[in-house]
Amino acid sequence: MQHAYIHEVVARDGFQIEPQFVPTERKIELIDALSGAGLAKIEVTSFVSPKAVPNLRDAEAVMAGIERDPSVKYVALIANLKGAERAVAARVDEVNLVVSVSETHNLANVRRSTDASFEGFAEIIRELDGTGIAVAGALSTAFGCPFEGEQAPDRVMGFVSRYIELGVDSVTLADTTGMAHPKQVLDLCSEVRNRWPELEIALHFHNTRGMGLANVLSGLATGVRHYEACLGGLGGCPFAPGATGNICTEDLVHMLECMAYSTGVDLDRLLGISKRLAAIVGRDLPGQVVKAGKSTDLHPIPVNLNQAA
Ligand code: COA
Ligand code: ZN
């Protein structure tokens, strides 16, 4: 049986764009519930400017409040040295560096050029040296940018190469606004896998145009085993026009289970937590399995059918 690793991003990608601030206690409650569900990684928060992302201004309190399960890696997104210092103080297991492949989106997101971002990352990696904190390098807009359109695959490859030179432990290709399509994912992931067969790659898809799970199939076909997803299908980048939800974690796990992948995730438990999430944010969420039930959940045979027989 093949295994797929699920990285849950609701507490960061999900809550960063919510119209209402999710109270710290509710964030902690959700993360603690998710910790028992068998996920490989949980992105807890981001240590960015509270002016830029006010919804995650409680990053320290959330990190300090959660109960850590030793089998889960707790991750935080950072964009600069100040974020790295805060992440070290909060004792995260892994930081997720972020730079956009698109120059325009990088300026909108972190207010600097992509070169300046990479220069900053070199400093961050020196700061993290000896702390035991793992480093993931994320590439936003790797499959397309809402301002610039599709990004040249050579440029993406160049950015992957820069991360590898910096010594990151894994690289995440992120489709920030759901522009990726299955053939593009197949082509780009094949190219990256062929050039760096030993590199751990993760994929981060948004379902903005309904192609999210189809893109996962393309990723699986190229041998990528790590997928980021968001409970209930919440999520989006506040600095990308038209951003909508990530692929939904429970729908992803359900699909993988149907296809006989092991994930280690307890799907029933996840569905329960997704219902709780809908109650916390006070609205219906895009996830589908939570509404339809699993495909193995059968309905009772109608009484009149029994009579007809
Ligand atoms: N944590 C807390 N505060 C921070 C910070 C961090 N990591 N980095 C910067 N700040 C504060 C500074 O202290 C300064 O505060 P002040 O105005 O009270 O003096 C202010 O933010 C501006 O600092 P500066 O270094 O000039 O940053 P900037 O204005 O150029 O913005 C970022 C750069 C990266 C800090 C900002 O754009 C950001 O946080 N973006 C968020 C990106 C994000 O999370 N996107 C969604 C996920 S991809
Ligand atoms: Zn995202």
Coordinates of C-alpha atoms and ligand atoms in Angstrom, one line a residue:
M1 CA 0.0 0.0 0.0
Q2 CA 1.4 3.4 -0.9
H3 CA 1.4 6.2 1.7
A4 CA 0.5 9.8 1.3
Y5 CA 1.4 12.4 3.9
I6 CA -1.2 15.1 4.7
H7 CA -0.2 18.5 6.0
E8 CA -3.1 20.4 7.5
V9 CA -3.1 24.2 6.9
V10 CA -6.5 25.4 8.3
A11 CA -5.0 27.3 11.2
R12 CA -2.7 29.3 8.9
D13 CA -4.0 29.4 5.3
G14 CA -7.6 28.9 6.5
F15 CA -7.8 31.5 9.3
Q16 CA -5.6 34.2 7.7
I17 CA -8.3 35.1 5.3
E18 CA -11.4 34.6 7.5
P19 CA -13.6 37.7 7.6
Q20 CA -13.8 37.4 11.4
F21 CA -10.8 36.9 13.8
V22 CA -11.0 33.3 15.1
P23 CA -10.5 33.5 18.9
T24 CA -7.3 32.1 20.2
E25 CA -9.1 29.5 22.3
R26 CA -11.0 28.2 19.3
K27 CA -7.7 27.9 17.3
I28 CA -6.1 25.9 20.1
E29 CA -9.1 23.7 20.5
L30 CA -9.1 22.9 16.7
I31 CA -5.4 22.2 16.5
D32 CA -5.5 19.9 19.6
A33 CA -8.4 18.0 18.0
L34 CA -6.4 17.7 14.7
S35 CA -3.4 16.5 16.6
G36 CA -5.2 13.3 17.4
A37 CA -6.4 12.7 13.9
G38 CA -3.1 11.3 12.4
L39 CA -1.9 14.1 10.3
A40 CA 1.8 14.2 9.4
K41 CA 2.1 18.0 9.8
I42 CA 0.0 20.8 11.2
E43 CA 0.7 24.4 10.1
V44 CA -0.2 26.2 13.3
T45 CA 0.2 29.9 12.4
S46 CA 2.5 32.4 10.7
F47 CA 5.0 34.7 12.4
V48 CA 4.5 37.6 10.0
S49 CA 3.6 41.3 10.6
P50 CA 0.3 41.5 12.6
K51 CA -0.5 44.6 10.5
A52 CA -0.3 42.5 7.3
V53 CA -2.2 39.5 8.7
P54 CA -4.2 40.7 11.8
N55 CA -6.0 37.3 12.0
L56 CA -2.8 35.6 13.1
R57 CA -1.7 38.2 15.5
D58 CA -2.0 35.6 18.3
A59 CA 0.7 33.3 16.9
E60 CA 2.7 33.1 20.1
A61 CA -0.3 32.4 22.3
V62 CA -1.5 29.7 19.9
M63 CA 1.9 28.0 19.8
A64 CA 2.1 28.1 23.6
G65 CA -1.4 26.9 24.2
I66 CA -1.5 23.8 22.0
E67 CA -0.8 20.3 23.4
R68 CA 2.0 18.9 21.2
D69 CA 1.8 15.3 20.0
P70 CA 5.3 14.0 19.4
S71 CA 4.1 12.2 16.2
V72 CA 3.1 15.5 14.6
K73 CA 5.3 18.2 13.2
Y74 CA 4.1 21.7 14.1
V75 CA 4.9 24.2 11.4
A76 CA 4.8 28.0 11.1
L77 CA 5.1 30.2 8.0
I78 CA 7.7 32.9 8.1
A79 CA 8.8 35.5 5.6
N80 CA 11.7 37.4 7.4
L81 CA 14.3 37.2 10.1
K82 CA 12.0 38.6 12.7
G83 CA 9.6 35.8 11.9
A84 CA 12.4 33.3 12.3
E85 CA 13.4 34.7 15.7
R86 CA 9.8 34.4 16.9
A87 CA 9.5 30.9 15.5
V88 CA 12.6 29.8 17.4
A89 CA 11.3 31.3 20.6
A90 CA 8.0 29.4 20.1
R91 CA 9.9 26.1 19.5
V92 CA 8.2 25.2 16.2
D93 CA 9.3 21.9 14.6
E94 CA 9.6 23.4 11.1
V95 CA 9.4 26.8 9.4
N96 CA 7.8 27.3 6.1
L97 CA 9.7 30.0 4.1
V98 CA 7.7 31.7 1.5
V99 CA 8.6 33.5 -1.7
S100 CA 6.5 33.8 -4.8
V101 CA 7.7 32.8 -8.3
S102 CA 5.9 35.9 -9.6
E103 CA 7.8 39.1 -8.9
T104 CA 4.6 41.1 -8.7
H105 CA 2.9 38.7 -6.2
N106 CA 6.1 38.7 -4.0
L107 CA 5.9 42.5 -3.8
A108 CA 2.2 42.4 -3.0
N109 CA 2.7 39.6 -0.4
V110 CA 6.0 40.4 1.4
R111 CA 6.9 43.9 -0.1
R112 CA 10.2 43.0 -1.5
S113 CA 11.8 41.5 -4.6
T114 CA 12.3 37.8 -4.9
D115 CA 16.1 38.4 -4.8
A116 CA 15.7 40.2 -1.5
S117 CA 13.6 37.3 -0.2
F118 CA 16.3 34.8 -1.0
E119 CA 19.0 37.0 0.5
G120 CA 16.9 37.1 3.7
F121 CA 16.4 33.3 3.7
A122 CA 20.2 32.8 3.8
E123 CA 20.3 34.9 7.0
I124 CA 17.3 32.9 8.4
I125 CA 19.0 29.6 7.7
R126 CA 22.1 30.8 9.6
E127 CA 19.8 31.9 12.4
L128 CA 18.2 28.4 12.5
D129 CA 21.5 26.5 12.4
G130 CA 21.8 24.2 15.4
T131 CA 18.2 24.7 16.6
G132 CA 17.1 21.4 15.0
I133 CA 14.2 23.2 13.3
A134 CA 13.5 21.8 9.8
V135 CA 13.1 24.2 6.9
A136 CA 10.6 23.9 4.1
G137 CA 10.8 26.3 1.1
A138 CA 7.4 27.2 -0.4
L139 CA 7.1 28.7 -3.9
S140 CA 3.8 30.6 -4.1
T141 CA 2.2 31.2 -7.5
A142 CA 4.3 28.4 -8.9
F143 CA 1.6 27.4 -11.4
G144 CA 0.3 30.9 -12.2
C145 CA -0.1 34.4 -10.7
P146 CA -3.3 36.5 -10.6
F147 CA -1.3 39.5 -11.8
E148 CA 1.2 38.0 -14.3
G149 CA -0.4 34.7 -15.4
E150 CA 1.5 31.5 -16.0
Q151 CA 5.1 31.4 -14.7
A152 CA 7.8 29.9 -17.0
P153 CA 8.7 26.4 -15.9
D154 CA 12.4 27.4 -16.2
R155 CA 11.9 30.2 -13.7
V156 CA 10.2 27.8 -11.3
M157 CA 13.1 25.3 -11.7
G158 CA 15.5 28.2 -11.0
F159 CA 13.7 28.9 -7.7
V160 CA 13.7 25.3 -6.7
S161 CA 17.4 25.2 -7.3
R162 CA 18.0 28.3 -5.2
Y163 CA 16.1 26.7 -2.3
I164 CA 18.2 23.5 -2.7
E165 CA 21.4 25.6 -2.7
L166 CA 20.3 27.2 0.6
G167 CA 19.9 23.7 2.1
V168 CA 16.2 23.4 2.7
D169 CA 14.8 20.0 3.7
S170 CA 11.8 20.1 1.3
V171 CA 10.3 22.3 -1.4
T172 CA 6.6 23.1 -1.7
L173 CA 5.1 24.1 -5.0
A174 CA 2.0 26.2 -4.3
D175 CA -0.8 27.1 -6.5
T176 CA -1.9 30.2 -4.7
T177 CA -5.1 31.0 -6.6
G178 CA -6.1 27.7 -8.2
M179 CA -4.7 28.3 -11.7
A180 CA -2.9 24.9 -12.0
H181 CA -4.3 22.3 -14.3
P182 CA -3.6 18.6 -14.3
K183 CA -1.3 18.5 -17.3
Q184 CA 0.7 21.4 -16.1
V185 CA 1.2 19.7 -12.7
L186 CA 2.2 16.5 -14.4
D187 CA 4.8 18.3 -16.6
L188 CA 6.3 20.5 -13.9
C189 CA 6.4 17.8 -11.2
S190 CA 7.9 15.3 -13.6
E191 CA 10.6 17.9 -14.5
V192 CA 11.4 18.6 -10.8
R193 CA 11.4 14.9 -9.9
N194 CA 13.6 14.0 -12.8
R195 CA 16.2 16.7 -12.0
W196 CA 16.1 16.1 -8.2
P197 CA 14.9 12.6 -7.6
E198 CA 15.9 12.7 -3.9
L199 CA 14.2 16.0 -3.1
E200 CA 11.1 15.9 -0.9
I201 CA 8.4 17.8 -2.7
A202 CA 5.0 18.9 -1.3
L203 CA 2.1 20.2 -3.3
H204 CA -0.3 22.9 -2.2
F205 CA -3.4 23.4 -4.3
H206 CA -6.4 25.6 -4.1
N207 CA -9.7 24.5 -5.5
T208 CA -10.6 27.9 -6.9
R209 CA -11.4 26.5 -10.4
G210 CA -12.5 23.0 -9.4
M211 CA -9.2 21.4 -10.4
G212 CA -7.7 20.8 -6.9
L213 CA -8.1 17.0 -6.5
A214 CA -7.5 16.4 -10.2
N215 CA -4.1 18.1 -9.7
V216 CA -3.4 15.8 -6.7
L217 CA -3.8 12.8 -9.1
S218 CA -1.2 14.3 -11.4
G219 CA 1.1 14.9 -8.4
L220 CA 0.6 11.2 -7.3
A221 CA 1.4 10.0 -10.9
T222 CA 4.8 11.7 -10.7
G223 CA 5.5 10.1 -7.2
V224 CA 4.9 13.2 -5.0
R225 CA 3.7 12.0 -1.6
H226 CA 3.2 15.1 0.4
Y227 CA 0.0 17.2 0.1
E228 CA -1.1 20.3 1.9
A229 CA -4.9 20.7 2.5
C230 CA -7.3 22.7 4.6
L231 CA -10.1 21.3 6.8
G232 CA -13.5 22.2 5.3
G233 CA -11.8 23.7 2.2
L234 CA -11.2 27.1 3.9
G235 CA -8.3 29.2 3.0
G236 CA -6.7 31.8 0.7
C237 CA -4.0 34.4 0.4
P238 CA -5.2 37.9 1.5
F239 CA -2.7 39.4 -1.0
A240 CA -4.0 37.6 -4.1
P241 CA -7.2 38.9 -5.7
G242 CA -9.8 36.2 -6.2
A243 CA -8.2 33.7 -3.8
T244 CA -10.5 31.0 -2.4
G245 CA -10.2 27.8 -0.5
N246 CA -7.5 25.1 -0.5
I247 CA -8.3 21.6 -1.4
C248 CA -10.4 20.2 1.4
T249 CA -8.5 17.8 3.7
E250 CA -11.3 15.4 4.4
D251 CA -12.3 15.2 0.7
L252 CA -8.6 14.5 -0.1
V253 CA -8.3 11.8 2.5
H254 CA -11.5 10.3 1.4
M255 CA -10.3 10.1 -2.2
L256 CA -7.0 8.7 -1.2
E257 CA -8.7 6.0 0.9
C258 CA -11.0 5.1 -2.0
M259 CA -7.8 4.6 -4.1
A260 CA -6.2 2.4 -1.4
Y261 CA -3.5 4.9 -0.3
S262 CA -2.7 4.8 3.4
T263 CA -2.7 8.3 5.1
G264 CA -2.7 7.5 8.8
V265 CA -5.5 9.9 9.1
D266 CA -8.7 9.0 11.0
L267 CA -11.3 10.2 8.4
D268 CA -14.3 9.9 10.8
R269 CA -12.6 12.0 13.3
L270 CA -11.6 14.5 10.7
L271 CA -15.2 14.8 9.5
G272 CA -16.3 15.5 13.1
I273 CA -13.7 18.2 13.5
S274 CA -14.8 19.7 10.1
K275 CA -18.4 20.0 11.5
R276 CA -17.0 21.8 14.6
L277 CA -15.0 24.1 12.3
A278 CA -18.2 25.1 10.4
A279 CA -19.8 25.9 13.8
I280 CA -16.8 28.0 14.8
V281 CA -16.7 30.1 11.6
G282 CA -20.5 30.1 11.5
R283 CA -21.2 29.0 8.0
D284 CA -21.4 26.2 5.6
L285 CA -17.9 25.1 4.2
P286 CA -17.0 24.0 0.7
G287 CA -16.0 20.4 1.7
Q288 CA -18.3 17.8 0.1
V289 CA -17.8 14.5 2.0
V290 CA -18.9 16.1 5.3
K291 CA -22.3 16.8 3.6
A292 CA -22.7 13.7 1.4
G293 CA -21.1 11.2 3.8
K294 CA -18.4 8.8 2.7
S295 CA -19.0 6.7 -0.4
T296 CA -19.1 3.6 1.8
D297 CA -21.9 5.1 4.0
L298 CA -25.0 3.3 2.6
H299 CA -28.6 4.3 3.0
P300 CA -31.4 2.0 4.2
I301 CA -33.3 0.4 1.3
P302 CA -36.7 2.2 1.0
V303 CA -39.5 0.1 2.5
N304 CA -41.7 0.1 -0.7
L305 CA -38.8 -1.5 -2.6
N306 CA -38.9 -4.4 -0.2
Q307 CA -42.7 -4.7 -0.7
A308 CA -42.3 -4.7 -4.5
A309 CA -40.0 -7.7 -4.2
Ligands
COA1 N1 6.6 39.7 13.0 C1 6.1 40.8 13.6 N2 6.2 42.1 13.2 C2 6.9 42.2 12.1 C3 7.5 41.2 11.4 C4 7.4 39.9 11.9 N3 7.8 38.8 11.3 N4 8.2 41.7 10.3 C5 8.0 43.0 10.3 N5 7.2 43.4 11.4 C6 6.8 44.7 11.7 C7 8.0 45.6 12.0 O1 8.4 45.5 13.3 C8 7.4 47.0 11.7 O2 6.6 47.4 12.8 P1 6.4 48.9 13.1 O3 5.6 49.5 11.9 O4 5.5 48.9 14.3 O5 7.7 49.5 13.3 C9 6.4 46.7 10.5 O6 6.1 45.3 10.6 C10 7.0 46.9 9.1 O7 8.3 46.2 9.1 P2 9.1 46.0 7.7 O8 10.3 45.2 8.0 O9 9.3 47.4 7.1 O10 8.1 45.1 6.9 P3 7.3 45.5 5.6 O11 6.3 46.6 5.8 O12 8.3 45.7 4.4 O13 6.5 44.1 5.4 C11 6.5 41.7 5.8 C12 7.2 42.9 5.1 C13 7.0 40.5 5.3 C14 6.7 41.8 7.3 C15 4.9 41.9 5.6 O14 4.7 42.1 4.3 C16 4.2 40.6 6.0 O15 4.2 40.2 7.2 N6 3.5 40.0 5.0 C17 2.7 38.8 5.3 C18 2.8 37.8 4.2 C19 1.8 36.7 4.5 O16 1.7 36.2 5.6 N7 1.1 36.3 3.4 C20 0.1 35.3 3.4 C21 0.8 33.9 3.4 S1 1.6 33.5 1.9
ZN2 ZN -2.5 28.7 0.1

